[in-house]
PDB file of C-alpha atoms in Angstrom:
ATOM      1  CA  MET A  64      74.167  36.391  83.774  1.00  0.00           C
ATOM      2  CA  LYS A  65      76.729  37.800  81.354  1.00  0.00           C
ATOM      3  CA  ARG A  66      74.900  36.269  78.389  1.00  0.00           C
ATOM      4  CA  LEU A  67      71.666  37.953  79.379  1.00  0.00           C
ATOM      5  CA  SER A  68      73.336  41.355  79.658  1.00  0.00           C
ATOM      6  CA  MET A  69      75.060  40.872  76.292  1.00  0.00           C
ATOM      7  CA  VAL A  70      71.724  39.964  74.641  1.00  0.00           C
ATOM      8  CA  ALA A  71      70.071  42.990  76.207  1.00  0.00           C
ATOM      9  CA  LEU A  72      72.914  45.230  75.062  1.00  0.00           C
ATOM     10  CA  ALA A  73      72.743  43.852  71.494  1.00  0.00           C
ATOM     11  CA  ALA A  74      68.967  44.343  71.406  1.00  0.00           C
ATOM     12  CA  GLY A  75      69.376  47.936  72.635  1.00  0.00           C
ATOM     13  CA  VAL A  76      71.951  48.661  69.946  1.00  0.00           C
ATOM     14  CA  MET A  77      69.619  47.239  67.284  1.00  0.00           C
ATOM     15  CA  VAL A  78      66.726  49.366  68.498  1.00  0.00           C
ATOM     16  CA  LEU A  79      68.841  52.515  68.488  1.00  0.00           C
ATOM     17  CA  THR A  80      70.198  51.709  65.045  1.00  0.00           C
ATOM     18  CA  LEU A  81      66.747  51.126  63.609  1.00  0.00           C
ATOM     19  CA  ALA A  82      65.448  54.293  65.243  1.00  0.00           C
ATOM     20  CA  GLY A  83      68.293  56.258  63.683  1.00  0.00           C
ATOM     21  CA  CYS A  84      67.442  54.899  60.241  1.00  0.00           C
ATOM     22  CA  SER A  85      63.904  56.267  60.207  1.00  0.00           C
ATOM     23  CA  SER A  86      62.906  58.701  57.486  1.00  0.00           C
ATOM     24  CA  GLY A  87      62.247  61.623  59.840  1.00  0.00           C
ATOM     25  CA  LYS A  88      58.465  61.324  59.612  1.00  0.00           C
ATOM     26  CA  SER A  89      56.242  60.392  62.532  1.00  0.00           C
ATOM     27  CA  GLY A  90      57.191  57.225  64.325  1.00  0.00           C
ATOM     28  CA  ASP A  91      54.093  55.141  63.629  1.00  0.00           C
ATOM     29  CA  ALA A  92      54.339  51.925  61.664  1.00  0.00           C
ATOM     30  CA  GLY A  93      52.218  53.167  58.765  1.00  0.00           C
ATOM     31  CA  SER A  94      54.618  55.991  57.951  1.00  0.00           C
ATOM     32  CA  LEU A  95      57.595  53.621  58.053  1.00  0.00           C
ATOM     33  CA  LYS A  96      55.929  51.274  55.585  1.00  0.00           C
ATOM     34  CA  GLN A  97      54.958  54.197  53.378  1.00  0.00           C
ATOM     35  CA  ALA A  98      58.469  55.644  53.465  1.00  0.00           C
ATOM     36  CA  GLY A  99      59.942  52.266  52.610  1.00  0.00           C
ATOM     37  CA  ALA A 100      57.586  51.854  49.660  1.00  0.00           C
ATOM     38  CA  THR A 101      58.343  55.359  48.423  1.00  0.00           C
ATOM     39  CA  THR A 102      62.102  54.872  48.492  1.00  0.00           C
ATOM     40  CA  ALA A 103      61.806  51.468  46.866  1.00  0.00           C
ATOM     41  CA  SER A 104      59.737  52.859  43.991  1.00  0.00           C
ATOM     42  CA  ALA A 105      62.132  55.797  43.648  1.00  0.00           C
ATOM     43  CA  ARG A 106      65.060  53.398  43.423  1.00  0.00           C
ATOM     44  CA  THR A 107      63.294  51.331  40.777  1.00  0.00           C
ATOM     45  CA  THR A 108      62.444  54.417  38.744  1.00  0.00           C
ATOM     46  CA  SER A 109      65.960  55.841  38.934  1.00  0.00           C
ATOM     47  CA  ALA A 110      67.490  52.464  38.108  1.00  0.00           C
ATOM     48  CA  ALA A 111      65.274  52.145  35.064  1.00  0.00           C
ATOM     49  CA  ALA A 112      66.123  55.671  33.979  1.00  0.00           C
ATOM     50  CA  THR A 113      69.850  55.145  34.340  1.00  0.00           C
ATOM     51  CA  THR A 114      69.863  51.922  32.387  1.00  0.00           C
ATOM     52  CA  THR A 115      68.174  53.514  29.418  1.00  0.00           C
ATOM     53  CA  THR A 116      70.200  56.743  29.355  1.00  0.00           C
ATOM     54  CA  VAL A 117      73.679  55.562  30.304  1.00  0.00           C
ATOM     55  CA  GLU A 118      76.052  55.141  27.395  1.00  0.00           C
ATOM     56  CA  SER A 119      79.009  52.826  27.381  1.00  0.00           C
ATOM     57  CA  PRO A 120      82.109  54.673  28.629  1.00  0.00           C
ATOM     58  CA  VAL A 121      84.301  52.510  26.405  1.00  0.00           C
ATOM     59  CA  ASP A 122      83.965  52.421  22.652  1.00  0.00           C
ATOM     60  CA  LEU A 123      83.856  48.810  21.587  1.00  0.00           C
ATOM     61  CA  PRO A 124      85.766  47.878  18.438  1.00  0.00           C
ATOM     62  CA  ALA A 125      83.795  46.761  15.440  1.00  0.00           C
ATOM     63  CA  ALA A 126      85.808  43.554  15.190  1.00  0.00           C
ATOM     64  CA  ALA A 127      88.121  41.716  17.503  1.00  0.00           C
ATOM     65  CA  PRO A 128      91.766  42.659  17.093  1.00  0.00           C
ATOM     66  CA  THR A 129      93.780  40.245  15.037  1.00  0.00           C
ATOM     67  CA  ALA A 130      97.074  40.420  16.887  1.00  0.00           C
ATOM     68  CA  ALA A 131      99.632  37.858  15.922  1.00  0.00           C
ATOM     69  CA  THR A 132      99.824  35.084  18.474  1.00  0.00           C
ATOM     70  CA  VAL A 133     103.142  33.607  19.450  1.00  0.00           C
ATOM     71  CA  VAL A 134     103.518  30.097  18.123  1.00  0.00           C
ATOM     72  CA  LYS A 135     105.569  27.889  20.398  1.00  0.00           C
ATOM     73  CA  LYS A 136     108.318  25.821  18.831  1.00  0.00           C
ATOM     74  CA  THR A 137     108.126  22.064  19.174  1.00  0.00           C
ATOM     75  CA  SER A 138     111.845  21.319  19.029  1.00  0.00           C
ATOM     76  CA  ALA A 139     114.957  22.952  20.375  1.00  0.00           C
ATOM     77  CA  PRO A 140     117.276  24.280  17.666  1.00  0.00           C
ATOM     78  CA  ASN A 141     120.547  23.783  19.578  1.00  0.00           C
ATOM     79  CA  GLY A 142     119.694  21.106  22.118  1.00  0.00           C
ATOM     80  CA  ALA A 143     121.854  21.640  25.206  1.00  0.00           C
ATOM     81  CA  GLN A 144     123.097  25.004  23.858  1.00  0.00           C
ATOM     82  CA  THR A 145     119.575  26.517  23.774  1.00  0.00           C
ATOM     83  CA  THR A 146     119.475  30.087  25.008  1.00  0.00           C
ATOM     84  CA  CYS A 147     116.863  31.360  27.427  1.00  0.00           C
ATOM     85  CA  ALA A 148     115.233  33.442  24.683  1.00  0.00           C
ATOM     86  CA  ASP A 149     114.734  30.268  22.625  1.00  0.00           C
ATOM     87  CA  PHE A 150     113.718  28.275  25.717  1.00  0.00           C
ATOM     88  CA  ARG A 151     110.826  30.643  26.436  1.00  0.00           C
ATOM     89  CA  ASP A 152     109.438  30.005  22.937  1.00  0.00           C
ATOM     90  CA  LEU A 153     109.318  26.210  23.320  1.00  0.00           C
ATOM     91  CA  THR A 154     106.363  23.976  24.098  1.00  0.00           C
ATOM     92  CA  GLU A 155     106.344  22.038  27.364  1.00  0.00           C
ATOM     93  CA  ASP A 156     107.497  18.825  25.699  1.00  0.00           C
ATOM     94  CA  ALA A 157     110.353  20.616  23.965  1.00  0.00           C
ATOM     95  CA  GLU A 158     111.332  22.284  27.256  1.00  0.00           C
ATOM     96  CA  GLN A 159     111.542  18.874  28.917  1.00  0.00           C
ATOM     97  CA  GLN A 160     113.696  17.574  26.058  1.00  0.00           C
ATOM     98  CA  VAL A 161     116.067  20.515  26.397  1.00  0.00           C
ATOM     99  CA  ILE A 162     116.386  19.958  30.152  1.00  0.00           C
ATOM    100  CA  GLN A 163     117.079  16.254  29.604  1.00  0.00           C
ATOM    101  CA  GLN A 164     119.771  17.163  27.069  1.00  0.00           C
ATOM    102  CA  VAL A 165     121.275  19.743  29.442  1.00  0.00           C
ATOM    103  CA  LEU A 166     121.379  17.249  32.311  1.00  0.00           C
ATOM    104  CA  ALA A 167     122.854  14.575  30.032  1.00  0.00           C
ATOM    105  CA  ALA A 168     125.541  16.975  28.825  1.00  0.00           C
ATOM    106  CA  HIS A 169     126.484  17.943  32.403  1.00  0.00           C
ATOM    107  CA  PRO A 170     126.488  14.791  34.557  1.00  0.00           C
ATOM    108  CA  GLY A 171     127.188  15.167  38.254  1.00  0.00           C
ATOM    109  CA  SER A 172     125.559  18.591  38.608  1.00  0.00           C
ATOM    110  CA  PHE A 173     123.476  19.386  41.653  1.00  0.00           C
ATOM    111  CA  LEU A 174     120.297  19.031  39.537  1.00  0.00           C
ATOM    112  CA  ASP A 175     121.334  15.668  38.114  1.00  0.00           C
ATOM    113  CA  GLY A 176     118.577  13.129  38.769  1.00  0.00           C
ATOM    114  CA  SER A 177     115.846  15.712  39.298  1.00  0.00           C
ATOM    115  CA  PRO A 178     114.610  16.933  35.923  1.00  0.00           C
ATOM    116  CA  ALA A 179     111.477  18.494  37.434  1.00  0.00           C
ATOM    117  CA  ALA A 180     113.594  20.769  39.635  1.00  0.00           C
ATOM    118  CA  ALA A 181     115.847  21.594  36.688  1.00  0.00           C
ATOM    119  CA  LEU A 182     112.842  22.438  34.515  1.00  0.00           C
ATOM    120  CA  SER A 183     111.331  24.674  37.184  1.00  0.00           C
ATOM    121  CA  THR A 184     114.667  26.385  37.751  1.00  0.00           C
ATOM    122  CA  ALA A 185     115.090  26.946  34.023  1.00  0.00           C
ATOM    123  CA  LYS A 186     111.611  28.422  33.667  1.00  0.00           C
ATOM    124  CA  LEU A 187     112.262  30.849  36.518  1.00  0.00           C
ATOM    125  CA  ALA A 188     115.794  31.757  35.467  1.00  0.00           C
ATOM    126  CA  CYS A 189     114.815  32.353  31.854  1.00  0.00           C
ATOM    127  CA  LEU A 190     112.131  34.838  32.851  1.00  0.00           C
ATOM    128  CA  ALA A 191     114.891  37.370  33.579  1.00  0.00           C
ATOM    129  CA  GLY A 192     115.679  39.566  30.624  1.00  0.00           C
ATOM    130  CA  THR A 193     119.388  39.550  31.478  1.00  0.00           C
ATOM    131  CA  TYR A 194     119.581  35.831  30.673  1.00  0.00           C
ATOM    132  CA  ALA A 195     118.061  36.160  27.179  1.00  0.00           C
ATOM    133  CA  ASN A 196     121.306  35.311  25.361  1.00  0.00           C
ATOM    134  CA  THR A 197     122.596  32.970  28.077  1.00  0.00           C
ATOM    135  CA  PRO A 198     122.445  29.199  27.537  1.00  0.00           C
ATOM    136  CA  VAL A 199     119.940  27.426  29.764  1.00  0.00           C
ATOM    137  CA  ALA A 200     122.695  25.268  31.277  1.00  0.00           C
ATOM    138  CA  VAL A 201     124.534  28.386  32.462  1.00  0.00           C
ATOM    139  CA  ALA A 202     121.327  30.057  33.657  1.00  0.00           C
ATOM    140  CA  ILE A 203     120.440  27.103  35.897  1.00  0.00           C
ATOM    141  CA  ARG A 204     124.099  26.873  37.012  1.00  0.00           C
ATOM    142  CA  VAL A 205     124.894  23.345  35.898  1.00  0.00           C
ATOM    143  CA  ALA A 206     127.552  24.634  33.483  1.00  0.00           C
ATOM    144  CA  PRO A 207     130.264  27.241  34.030  1.00  0.00           C
ATOM    145  CA  LYS A 208     130.009  30.623  32.339  1.00  0.00           C
TER     146      LYS A 208
END
């Protein structure tokens, strides 16, 4: 019984919504079709007019900018003494080598035996600008300050 009343209520809402969307002309089906065709052709005409007359709001450059790209270093200059600023400029392989050297230089640290965690910690810690001149080992807290 509740389903039937819900269906009837939904149908009533749809009918009222569609009646409210009419174009204001007489309610016969012919005028609705005509109004729909008129608005559709008006939309097509205005869309065609806007595409031909609209200019680009952004001036495109004649050539692509030739900004210098940052070249990543393939080896660490100081090994275990690499600073965070240098660490950010390394390739992934070089970063892993630095972390292995840091862990080898500081055995018994809490990151010893988990180079993936040490690498992730170093990447996060070295994002901070305050650690730019800090060695990676100090930044990841396996070495004292």
